[in-house]
mmCIF file of C-alpha atoms in Angstrom:
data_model
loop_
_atom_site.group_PDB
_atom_site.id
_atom_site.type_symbol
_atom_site.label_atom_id
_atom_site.label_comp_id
_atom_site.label_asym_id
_atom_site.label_seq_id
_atom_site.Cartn_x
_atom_site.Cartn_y
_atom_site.Cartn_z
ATOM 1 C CA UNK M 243 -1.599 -6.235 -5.830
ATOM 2 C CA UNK M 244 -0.392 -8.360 -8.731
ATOM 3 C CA UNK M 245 2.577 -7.675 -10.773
ATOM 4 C CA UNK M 246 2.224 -6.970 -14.653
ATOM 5 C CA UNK M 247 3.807 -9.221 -16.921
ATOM 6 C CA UNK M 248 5.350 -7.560 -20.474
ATOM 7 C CA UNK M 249 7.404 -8.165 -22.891
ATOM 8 C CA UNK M 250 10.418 -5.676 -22.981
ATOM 9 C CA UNK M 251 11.881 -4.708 -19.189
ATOM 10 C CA UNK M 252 11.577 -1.715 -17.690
ATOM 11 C CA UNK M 253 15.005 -0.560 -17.682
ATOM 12 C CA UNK M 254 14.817 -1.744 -21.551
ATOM 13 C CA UNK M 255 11.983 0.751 -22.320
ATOM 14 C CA UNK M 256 13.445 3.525 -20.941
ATOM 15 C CA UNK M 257 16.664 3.183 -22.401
ATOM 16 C CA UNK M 258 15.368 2.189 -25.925
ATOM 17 C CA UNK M 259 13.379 5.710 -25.479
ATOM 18 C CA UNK M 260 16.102 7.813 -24.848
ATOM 19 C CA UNK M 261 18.433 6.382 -27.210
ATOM 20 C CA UNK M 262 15.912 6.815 -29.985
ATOM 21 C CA UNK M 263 15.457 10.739 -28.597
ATOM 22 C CA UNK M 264 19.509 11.141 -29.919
ATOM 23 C CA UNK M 265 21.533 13.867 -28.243
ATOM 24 C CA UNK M 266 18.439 15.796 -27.465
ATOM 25 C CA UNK M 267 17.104 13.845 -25.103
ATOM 26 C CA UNK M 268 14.046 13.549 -23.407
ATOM 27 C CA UNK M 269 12.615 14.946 -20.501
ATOM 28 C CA UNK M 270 10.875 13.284 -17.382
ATOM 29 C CA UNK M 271 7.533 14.167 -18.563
ATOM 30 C CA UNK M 272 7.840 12.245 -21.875
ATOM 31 C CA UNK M 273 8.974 9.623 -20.298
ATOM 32 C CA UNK M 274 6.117 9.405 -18.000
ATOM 33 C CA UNK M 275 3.963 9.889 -21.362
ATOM 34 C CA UNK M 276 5.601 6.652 -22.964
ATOM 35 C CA UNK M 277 5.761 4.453 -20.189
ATOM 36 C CA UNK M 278 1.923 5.501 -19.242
ATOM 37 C CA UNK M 279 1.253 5.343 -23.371
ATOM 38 C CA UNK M 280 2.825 1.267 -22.919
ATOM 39 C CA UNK M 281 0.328 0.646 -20.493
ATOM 40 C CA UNK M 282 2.421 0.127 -17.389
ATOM 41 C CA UNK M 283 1.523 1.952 -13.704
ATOM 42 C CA UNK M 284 3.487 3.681 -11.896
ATOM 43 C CA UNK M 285 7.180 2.745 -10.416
ATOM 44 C CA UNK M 286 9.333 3.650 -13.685
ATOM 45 C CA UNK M 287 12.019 6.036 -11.307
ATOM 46 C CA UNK M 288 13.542 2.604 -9.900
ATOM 47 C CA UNK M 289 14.610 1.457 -13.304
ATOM 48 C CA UNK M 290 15.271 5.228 -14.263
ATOM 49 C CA UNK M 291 17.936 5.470 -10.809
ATOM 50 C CA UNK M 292 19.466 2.111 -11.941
ATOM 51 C CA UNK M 293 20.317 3.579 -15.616
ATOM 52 C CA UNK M 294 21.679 6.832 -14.150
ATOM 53 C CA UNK M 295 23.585 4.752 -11.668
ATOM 54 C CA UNK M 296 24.865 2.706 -14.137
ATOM 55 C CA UNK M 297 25.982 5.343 -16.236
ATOM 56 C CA UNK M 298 23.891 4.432 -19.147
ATOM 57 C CA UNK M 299 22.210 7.185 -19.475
ATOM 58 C CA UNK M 300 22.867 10.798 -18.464
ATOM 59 C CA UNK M 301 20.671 13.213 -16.545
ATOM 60 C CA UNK M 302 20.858 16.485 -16.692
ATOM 61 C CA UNK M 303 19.170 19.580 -14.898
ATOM 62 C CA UNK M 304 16.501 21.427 -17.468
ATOM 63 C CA UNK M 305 17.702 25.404 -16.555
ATOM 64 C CA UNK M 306 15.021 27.722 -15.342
ATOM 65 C CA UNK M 307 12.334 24.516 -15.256
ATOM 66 C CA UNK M 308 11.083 22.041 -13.491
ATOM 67 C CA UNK M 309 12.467 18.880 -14.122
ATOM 68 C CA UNK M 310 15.014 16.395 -15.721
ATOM 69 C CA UNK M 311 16.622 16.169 -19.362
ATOM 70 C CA UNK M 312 18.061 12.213 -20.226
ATOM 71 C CA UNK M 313 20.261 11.809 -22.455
ATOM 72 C CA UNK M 314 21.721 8.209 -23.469
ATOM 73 C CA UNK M 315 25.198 8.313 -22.494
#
């Protein structure tokens, strides 16, 4: 199993995407959609738990749905 090489970080890809989403934010999904859309695999929740850790970005529970609204914080 070889590791892919790009340009831009992970952690930089998801943050650039929810920064440019504004104080709407963006859900899990579409940033599953994005990261899939860059052409990387899978393994994008490690770098998503680091930026909520890290308090660079917010998460918030979506009411009556399934899922995860980010917001850059």
């Amino acid at each position: 199993k070889t590791q892919g090489k790009y340009k831009t970080t992970a952690t930089e890809l998801i943050l650039t995407f929810v920064k440019a989403a504004g104080s709407n934010g963006v859900t899990g999904a579409k940033i599953v959609e994005h990261w899939k859309g860059e052409g990387r695999k899978s393994g994008f929740y490690n770098a998503l738990g680091v930026l909520t850790k890290a308090k660079k970005i917010k998460k918030q529970k979506l009411k009556g749905q399934k899922g995860s609204l980010y917001v850059a914080g």
